[in-house]
Short mmCIF file of C-alpha atoms in Angstrom, two decimals:
data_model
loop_
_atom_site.label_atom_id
_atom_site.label_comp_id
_atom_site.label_asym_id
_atom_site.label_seq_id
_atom_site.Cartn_x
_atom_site.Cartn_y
_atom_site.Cartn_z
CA UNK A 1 0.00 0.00 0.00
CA UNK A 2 1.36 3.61 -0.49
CA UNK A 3 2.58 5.06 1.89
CA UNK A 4 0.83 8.83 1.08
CA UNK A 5 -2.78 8.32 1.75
CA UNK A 6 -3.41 11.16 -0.92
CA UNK A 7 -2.40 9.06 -3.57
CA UNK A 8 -5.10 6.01 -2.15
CA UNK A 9 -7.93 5.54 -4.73
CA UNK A 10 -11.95 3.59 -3.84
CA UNK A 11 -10.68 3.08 -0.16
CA UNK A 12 -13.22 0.94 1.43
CA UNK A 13 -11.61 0.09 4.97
CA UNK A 14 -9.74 1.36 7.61
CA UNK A 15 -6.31 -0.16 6.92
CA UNK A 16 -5.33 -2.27 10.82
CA UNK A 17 -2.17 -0.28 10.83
CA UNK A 18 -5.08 2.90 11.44
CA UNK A 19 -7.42 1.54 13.62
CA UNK A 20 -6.38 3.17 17.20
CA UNK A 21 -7.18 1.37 20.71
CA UNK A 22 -10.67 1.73 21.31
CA UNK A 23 -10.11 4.05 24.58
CA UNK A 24 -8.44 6.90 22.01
CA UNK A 25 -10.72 6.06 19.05
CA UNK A 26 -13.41 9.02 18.73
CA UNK A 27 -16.22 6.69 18.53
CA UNK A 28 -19.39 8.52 17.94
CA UNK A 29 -19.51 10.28 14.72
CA UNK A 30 -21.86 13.12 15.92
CA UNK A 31 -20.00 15.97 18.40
CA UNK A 32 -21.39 19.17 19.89
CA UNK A 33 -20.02 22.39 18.30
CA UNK A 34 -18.76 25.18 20.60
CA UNK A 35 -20.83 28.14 19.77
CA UNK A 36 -18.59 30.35 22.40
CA UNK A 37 -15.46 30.79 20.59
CA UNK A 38 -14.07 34.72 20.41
CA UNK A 39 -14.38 36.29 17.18
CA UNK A 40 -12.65 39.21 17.44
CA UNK A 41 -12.50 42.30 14.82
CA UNK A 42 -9.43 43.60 14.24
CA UNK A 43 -10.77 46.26 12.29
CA UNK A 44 -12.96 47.70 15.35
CA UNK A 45 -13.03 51.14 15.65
CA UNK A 46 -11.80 50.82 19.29
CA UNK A 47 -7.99 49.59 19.39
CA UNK A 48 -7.62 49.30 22.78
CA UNK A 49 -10.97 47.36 23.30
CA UNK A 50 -9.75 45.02 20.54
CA UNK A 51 -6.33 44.52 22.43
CA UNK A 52 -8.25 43.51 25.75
CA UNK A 53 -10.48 41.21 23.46
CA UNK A 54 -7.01 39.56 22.85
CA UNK A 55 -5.86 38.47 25.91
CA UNK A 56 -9.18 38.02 27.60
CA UNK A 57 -9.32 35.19 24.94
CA UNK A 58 -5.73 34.19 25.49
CA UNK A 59 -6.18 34.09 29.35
CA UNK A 60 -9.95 32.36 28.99
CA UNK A 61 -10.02 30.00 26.12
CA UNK A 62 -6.84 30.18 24.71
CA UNK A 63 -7.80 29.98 21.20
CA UNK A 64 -10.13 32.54 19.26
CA UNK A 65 -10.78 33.72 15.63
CA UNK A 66 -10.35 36.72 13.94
CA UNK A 67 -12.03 38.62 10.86
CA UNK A 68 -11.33 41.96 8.73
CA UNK A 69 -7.76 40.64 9.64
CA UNK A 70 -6.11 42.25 6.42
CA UNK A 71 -5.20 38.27 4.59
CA UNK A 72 -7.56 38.96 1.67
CA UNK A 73 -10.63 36.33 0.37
CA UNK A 74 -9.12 36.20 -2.79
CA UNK A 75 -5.33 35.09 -1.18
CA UNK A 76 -6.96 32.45 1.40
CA UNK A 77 -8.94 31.08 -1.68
CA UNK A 78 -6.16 30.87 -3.97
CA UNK A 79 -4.04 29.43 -1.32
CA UNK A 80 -6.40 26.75 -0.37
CA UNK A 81 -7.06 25.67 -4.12
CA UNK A 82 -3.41 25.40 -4.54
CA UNK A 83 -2.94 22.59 -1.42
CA UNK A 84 -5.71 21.42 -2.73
CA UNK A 85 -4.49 21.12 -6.58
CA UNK A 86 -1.04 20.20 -4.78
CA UNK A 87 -2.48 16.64 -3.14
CA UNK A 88 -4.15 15.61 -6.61
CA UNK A 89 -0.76 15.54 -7.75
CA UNK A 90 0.85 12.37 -9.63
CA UNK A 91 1.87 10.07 -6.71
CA UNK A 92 5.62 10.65 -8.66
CA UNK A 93 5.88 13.92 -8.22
CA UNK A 94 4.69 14.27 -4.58
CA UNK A 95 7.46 11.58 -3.99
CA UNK A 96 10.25 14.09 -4.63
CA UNK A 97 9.41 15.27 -1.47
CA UNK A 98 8.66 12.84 0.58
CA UNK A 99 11.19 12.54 4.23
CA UNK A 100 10.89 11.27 7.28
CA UNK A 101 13.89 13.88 7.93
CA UNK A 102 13.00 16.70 10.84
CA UNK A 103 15.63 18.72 9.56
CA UNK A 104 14.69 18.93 5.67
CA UNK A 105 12.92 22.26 5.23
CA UNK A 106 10.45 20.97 2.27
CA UNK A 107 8.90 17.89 2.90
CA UNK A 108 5.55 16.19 2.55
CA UNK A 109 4.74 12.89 4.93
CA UNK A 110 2.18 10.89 6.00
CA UNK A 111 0.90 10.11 9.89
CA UNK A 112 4.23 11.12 11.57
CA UNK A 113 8.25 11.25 10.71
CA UNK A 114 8.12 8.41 12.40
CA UNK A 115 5.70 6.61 9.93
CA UNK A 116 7.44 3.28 9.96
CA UNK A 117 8.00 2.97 13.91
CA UNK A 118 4.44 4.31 14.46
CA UNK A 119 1.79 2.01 16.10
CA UNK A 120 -0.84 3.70 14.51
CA UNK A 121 -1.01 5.91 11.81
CA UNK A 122 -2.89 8.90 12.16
CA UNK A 123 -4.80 9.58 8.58
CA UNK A 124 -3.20 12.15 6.95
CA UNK A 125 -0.77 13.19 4.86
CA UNK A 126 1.12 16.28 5.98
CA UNK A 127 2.95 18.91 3.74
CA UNK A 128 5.65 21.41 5.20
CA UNK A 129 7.93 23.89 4.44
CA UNK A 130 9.67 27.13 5.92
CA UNK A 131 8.79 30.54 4.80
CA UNK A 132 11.38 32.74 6.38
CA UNK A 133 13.52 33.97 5.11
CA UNK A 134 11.69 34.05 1.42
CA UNK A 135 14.55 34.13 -0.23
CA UNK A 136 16.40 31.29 0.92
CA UNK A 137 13.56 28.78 0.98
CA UNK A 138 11.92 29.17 -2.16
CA UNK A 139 13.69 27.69 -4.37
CA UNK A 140 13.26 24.04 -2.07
CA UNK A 141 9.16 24.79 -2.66
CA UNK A 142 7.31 23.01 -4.97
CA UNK A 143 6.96 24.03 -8.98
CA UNK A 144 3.67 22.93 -9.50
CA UNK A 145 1.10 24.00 -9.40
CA UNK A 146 2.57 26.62 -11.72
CA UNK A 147 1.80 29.19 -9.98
CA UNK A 148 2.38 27.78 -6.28
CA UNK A 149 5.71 29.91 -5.21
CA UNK A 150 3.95 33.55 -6.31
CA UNK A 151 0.39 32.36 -3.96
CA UNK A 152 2.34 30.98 -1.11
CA UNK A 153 4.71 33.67 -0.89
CA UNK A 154 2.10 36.36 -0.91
CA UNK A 155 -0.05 34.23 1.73
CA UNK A 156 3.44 33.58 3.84
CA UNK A 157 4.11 37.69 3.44
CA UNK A 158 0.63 38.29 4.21
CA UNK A 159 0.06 35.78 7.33
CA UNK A 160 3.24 37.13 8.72
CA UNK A 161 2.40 40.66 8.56
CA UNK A 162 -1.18 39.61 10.86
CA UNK A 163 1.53 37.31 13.06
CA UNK A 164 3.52 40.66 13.89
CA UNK A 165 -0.12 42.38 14.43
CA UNK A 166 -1.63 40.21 16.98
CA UNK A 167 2.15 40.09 18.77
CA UNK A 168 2.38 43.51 18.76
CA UNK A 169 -1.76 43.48 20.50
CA UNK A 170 -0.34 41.13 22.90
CA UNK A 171 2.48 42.65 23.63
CA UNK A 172 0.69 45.72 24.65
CA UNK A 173 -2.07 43.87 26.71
CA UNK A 174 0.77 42.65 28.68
CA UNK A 175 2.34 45.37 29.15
CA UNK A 176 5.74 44.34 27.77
CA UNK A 177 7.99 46.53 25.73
CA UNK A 178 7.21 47.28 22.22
CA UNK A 179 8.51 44.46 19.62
CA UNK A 180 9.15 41.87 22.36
CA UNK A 181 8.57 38.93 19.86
CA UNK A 182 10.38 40.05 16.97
CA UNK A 183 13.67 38.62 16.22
CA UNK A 184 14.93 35.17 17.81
CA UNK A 185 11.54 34.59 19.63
CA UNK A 186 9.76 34.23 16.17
CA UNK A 187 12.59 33.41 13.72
CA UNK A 188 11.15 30.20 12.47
CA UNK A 189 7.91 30.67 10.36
CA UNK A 190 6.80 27.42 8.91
CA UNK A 191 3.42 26.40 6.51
CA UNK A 192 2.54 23.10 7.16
CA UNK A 193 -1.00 21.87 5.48
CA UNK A 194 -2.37 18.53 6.34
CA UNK A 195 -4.46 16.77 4.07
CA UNK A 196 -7.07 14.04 4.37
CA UNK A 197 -8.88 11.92 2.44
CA UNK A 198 -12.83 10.49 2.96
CA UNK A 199 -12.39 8.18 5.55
CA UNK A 200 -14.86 4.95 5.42
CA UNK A 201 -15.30 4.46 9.47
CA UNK A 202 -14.32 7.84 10.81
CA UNK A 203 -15.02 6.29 14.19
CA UNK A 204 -12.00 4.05 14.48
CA UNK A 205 -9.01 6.68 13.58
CA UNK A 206 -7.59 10.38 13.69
CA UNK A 207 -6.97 12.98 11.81
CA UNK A 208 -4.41 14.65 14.17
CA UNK A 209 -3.17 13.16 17.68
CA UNK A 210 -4.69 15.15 21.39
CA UNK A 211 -1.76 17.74 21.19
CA UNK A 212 -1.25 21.19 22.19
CA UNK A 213 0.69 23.60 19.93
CA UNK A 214 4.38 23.23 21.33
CA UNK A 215 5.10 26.70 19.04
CA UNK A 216 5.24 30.54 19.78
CA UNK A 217 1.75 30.68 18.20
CA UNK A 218 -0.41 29.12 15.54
CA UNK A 219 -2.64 30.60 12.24
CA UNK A 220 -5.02 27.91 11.26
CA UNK A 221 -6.78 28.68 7.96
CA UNK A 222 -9.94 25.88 8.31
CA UNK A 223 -11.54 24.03 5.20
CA UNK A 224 -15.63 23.79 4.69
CA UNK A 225 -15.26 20.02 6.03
CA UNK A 226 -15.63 20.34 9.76
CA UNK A 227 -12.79 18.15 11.82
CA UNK A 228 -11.31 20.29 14.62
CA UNK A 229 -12.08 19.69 17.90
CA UNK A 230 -11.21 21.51 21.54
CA UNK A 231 -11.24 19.33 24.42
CA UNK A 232 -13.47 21.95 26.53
CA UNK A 233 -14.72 20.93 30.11
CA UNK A 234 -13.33 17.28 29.85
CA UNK A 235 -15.18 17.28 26.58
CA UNK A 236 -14.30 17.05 22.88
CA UNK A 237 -16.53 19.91 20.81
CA UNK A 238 -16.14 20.88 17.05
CA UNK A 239 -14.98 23.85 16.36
CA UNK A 240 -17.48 25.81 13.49
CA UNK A 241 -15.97 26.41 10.17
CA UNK A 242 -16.69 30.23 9.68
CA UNK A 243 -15.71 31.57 6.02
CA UNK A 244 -12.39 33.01 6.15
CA UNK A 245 -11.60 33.82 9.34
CA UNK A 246 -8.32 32.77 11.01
CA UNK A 247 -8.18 30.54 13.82
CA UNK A 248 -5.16 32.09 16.06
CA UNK A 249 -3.98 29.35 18.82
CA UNK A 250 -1.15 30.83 21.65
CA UNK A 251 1.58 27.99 21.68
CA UNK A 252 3.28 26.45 24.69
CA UNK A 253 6.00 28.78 24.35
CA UNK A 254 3.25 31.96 24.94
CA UNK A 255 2.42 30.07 27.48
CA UNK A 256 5.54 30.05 29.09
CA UNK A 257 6.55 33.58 27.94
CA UNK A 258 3.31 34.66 29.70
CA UNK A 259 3.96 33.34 32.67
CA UNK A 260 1.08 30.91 33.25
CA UNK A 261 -1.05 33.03 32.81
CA UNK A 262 -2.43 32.25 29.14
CA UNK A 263 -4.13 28.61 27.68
CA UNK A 264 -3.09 26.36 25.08
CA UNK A 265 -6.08 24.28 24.18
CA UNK A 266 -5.92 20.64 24.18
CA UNK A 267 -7.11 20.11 20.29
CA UNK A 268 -7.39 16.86 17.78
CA UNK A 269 -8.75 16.41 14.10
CA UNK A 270 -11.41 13.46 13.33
CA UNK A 271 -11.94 12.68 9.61
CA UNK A 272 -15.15 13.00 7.41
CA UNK A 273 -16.62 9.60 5.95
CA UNK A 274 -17.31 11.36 2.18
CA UNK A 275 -14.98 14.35 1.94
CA UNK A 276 -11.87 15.38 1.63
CA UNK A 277 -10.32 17.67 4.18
CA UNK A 278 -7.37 20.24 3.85
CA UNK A 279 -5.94 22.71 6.47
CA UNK A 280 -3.36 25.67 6.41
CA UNK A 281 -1.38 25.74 9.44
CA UNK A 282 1.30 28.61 10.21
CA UNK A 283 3.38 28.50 12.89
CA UNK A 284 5.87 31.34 14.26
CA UNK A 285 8.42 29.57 16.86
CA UNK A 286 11.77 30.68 18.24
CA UNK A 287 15.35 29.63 17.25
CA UNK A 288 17.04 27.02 18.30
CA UNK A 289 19.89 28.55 20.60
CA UNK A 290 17.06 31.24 22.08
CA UNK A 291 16.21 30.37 25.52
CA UNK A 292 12.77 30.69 26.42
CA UNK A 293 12.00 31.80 30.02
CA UNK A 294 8.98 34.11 31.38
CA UNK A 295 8.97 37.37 30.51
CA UNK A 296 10.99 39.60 33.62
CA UNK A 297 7.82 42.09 33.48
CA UNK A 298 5.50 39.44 34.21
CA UNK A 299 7.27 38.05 37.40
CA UNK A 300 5.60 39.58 39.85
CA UNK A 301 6.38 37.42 43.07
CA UNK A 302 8.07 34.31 41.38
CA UNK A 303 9.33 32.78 38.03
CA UNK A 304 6.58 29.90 36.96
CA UNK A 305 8.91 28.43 34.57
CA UNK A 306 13.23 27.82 34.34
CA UNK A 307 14.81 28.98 30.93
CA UNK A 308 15.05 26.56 27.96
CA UNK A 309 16.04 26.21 24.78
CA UNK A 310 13.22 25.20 22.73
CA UNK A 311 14.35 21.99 20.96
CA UNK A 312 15.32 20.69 24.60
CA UNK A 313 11.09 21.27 25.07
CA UNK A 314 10.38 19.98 21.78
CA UNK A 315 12.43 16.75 22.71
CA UNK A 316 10.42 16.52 26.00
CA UNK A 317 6.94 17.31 23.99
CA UNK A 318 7.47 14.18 21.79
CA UNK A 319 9.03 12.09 23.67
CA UNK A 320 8.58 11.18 27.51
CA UNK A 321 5.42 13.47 27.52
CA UNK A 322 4.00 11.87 24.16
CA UNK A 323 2.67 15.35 23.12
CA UNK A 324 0.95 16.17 26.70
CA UNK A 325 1.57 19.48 27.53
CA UNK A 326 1.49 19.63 30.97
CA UNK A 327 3.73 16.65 31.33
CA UNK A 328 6.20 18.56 29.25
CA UNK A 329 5.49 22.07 30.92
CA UNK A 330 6.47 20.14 34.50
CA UNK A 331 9.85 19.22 33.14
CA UNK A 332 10.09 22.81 32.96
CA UNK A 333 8.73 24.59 36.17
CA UNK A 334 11.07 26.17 38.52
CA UNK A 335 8.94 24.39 41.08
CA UNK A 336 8.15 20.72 39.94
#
């Protein structure tokens, strides 16, 4: 069997190999849909009322959604056909990509890097890249669709432009100094789209594994085909596809930064039994060598967190703590 599921034709079972234990299958097909999530406008006429907006939702839910956000219709449409276009492919073509290395900065796999150690697969195939700078990563992107590096430049230039917006709200709702994030703490700026096909017993398998963003902070552009969940109140509730508006998720390392004080939701992706489903992720995370440590303004009475560099989290994150975040965050807290 291949391994890209994209390139899988008249599936009619779950393959064993993605069939999870039944106490982390989703098993009901039908999930409530959180009707609750901020939508913030970021075009209000009141800045400052749009800033506490912010970090009311970063403090409260730790995830909200943003229109009139300056990433034009036209650009998230284009994009979107594009990944789209890009996962119809020739299975040949897609190939030239394909790595199970974490260092390669263009690659497209499926389930995990570590596809043929997993357990279980999760179904998906996932396509990645790094935007920043431009310049030096283009010319690893993909040539086709033909006109795939001129759309996903604009959408990285774009996307990183609202990235630096919301930072620069946060920042201020904090009440740290002016361009705290810029530089190390947000070097790395990757796209990484995941793609999946109908699924014939969406009950049995994932989409994504229970994870919380490990990154700086997270731009989710969502398809039509619902699939996101939140883990809200000890339960798992879909998150409503809204035409384009951005899903913005804090990462771990906001988290931290913050000083405990703001949420990363607990999130997963189930799969659809007739459609096909494709996401746009961008992430903004820190160098390697930075170390990431609560910001001094912040520490009031005591420092939640130690300083760390963020691939000695990372290595944490996926290993020992299996993607839970508070398992990983404990490794980390000046007071275990």
């Amino acid at each position: 069997m291949e391994i890209l599921i994209s390139n899988w034709s008249n599936v009619e079972f779950v393959p064993k190999t993605y069939i999870f234990p039944p106490e982390s299958r989703p098993g009901k097909l039908e999930f409530p849909v959180c009707t609750d999530i901020p939508l913030i406008d970021l075009a209000h006429n009141n800045p400052d009322e749009t800033i506490q907006q912010v970090i009311r939702a970063c403090h409260e839910f730790g995830f909200f959604q943003v229109i009139n956000h300056g990433v034009s219709e036209n650009l998230m449409d284009d994009t979107m056909n594009i990944y789209k276009e890009f996962f119809k492919l020739p299975g040949e073509y897609k190939a030239k990509f394909y790595s199970n290395d974490i260092n390669k900065s263009c690659k497209i796999y499926s389930s995990s890097l570590a596809y043929d150690t997993d357990e279980v697969h999760y179904w998906r195939d996932t396509f990645t890249h790094r935007c920043h700078p431009l310049e030096e990563h283009i010319p690893s992107w993909p040539d086709k669709p033909t006109n795939y590096r001129e759309v996903v430049s604009e959408y990285s230039i774009e996307t990183r432009k609202l990235f630096n917006k919301i930072l620069d709200m946060i920042c201020k709702g904090l009440g740290l100094e002016k361009g705290y994030f810029e530089g190390e703490l947000s070097k790395t700026h990757l796209i990484s789209v995941n793609h999946h096909i109908p699924c014939p017993n969406p009950s049995l398998t994932l989409g994504m594994p229970v994870h919380s963003d490990p990154n700086l902070i997270t731009m989710l552009q969502q398809g039509e085909v619902p699939g996101l969940q939140i883990l809200k109140d000890g339960q798992w509730i879909g998150v409503k596809h809204i035409p384009h508006t951005l899903i913005v998720i804090p990462g771990l390392q906001l988290k931290v930064i913050s000083n405990d004080r703001f949420m990363t939701p607990v999130h997963r992706v189930v799969t659809h039994p007739k459609e096909a489903r494709t996401t746009i992720g961008v992430f903004l995370g820190p160098s390697p060598e930075f170390l990431i440590k609560p910001a001094t303004a912040l520490i009031h009475t005591e420092s939640v967190f130690r300083a760390f560099a963020y691939p000695e989290f990372l290595e944490a994150f996926v290993g020992p703590a299996k993607f839970d975040a508070q398992l990983a965050l404990n490794h980390f807290r000046s007071k275990p």
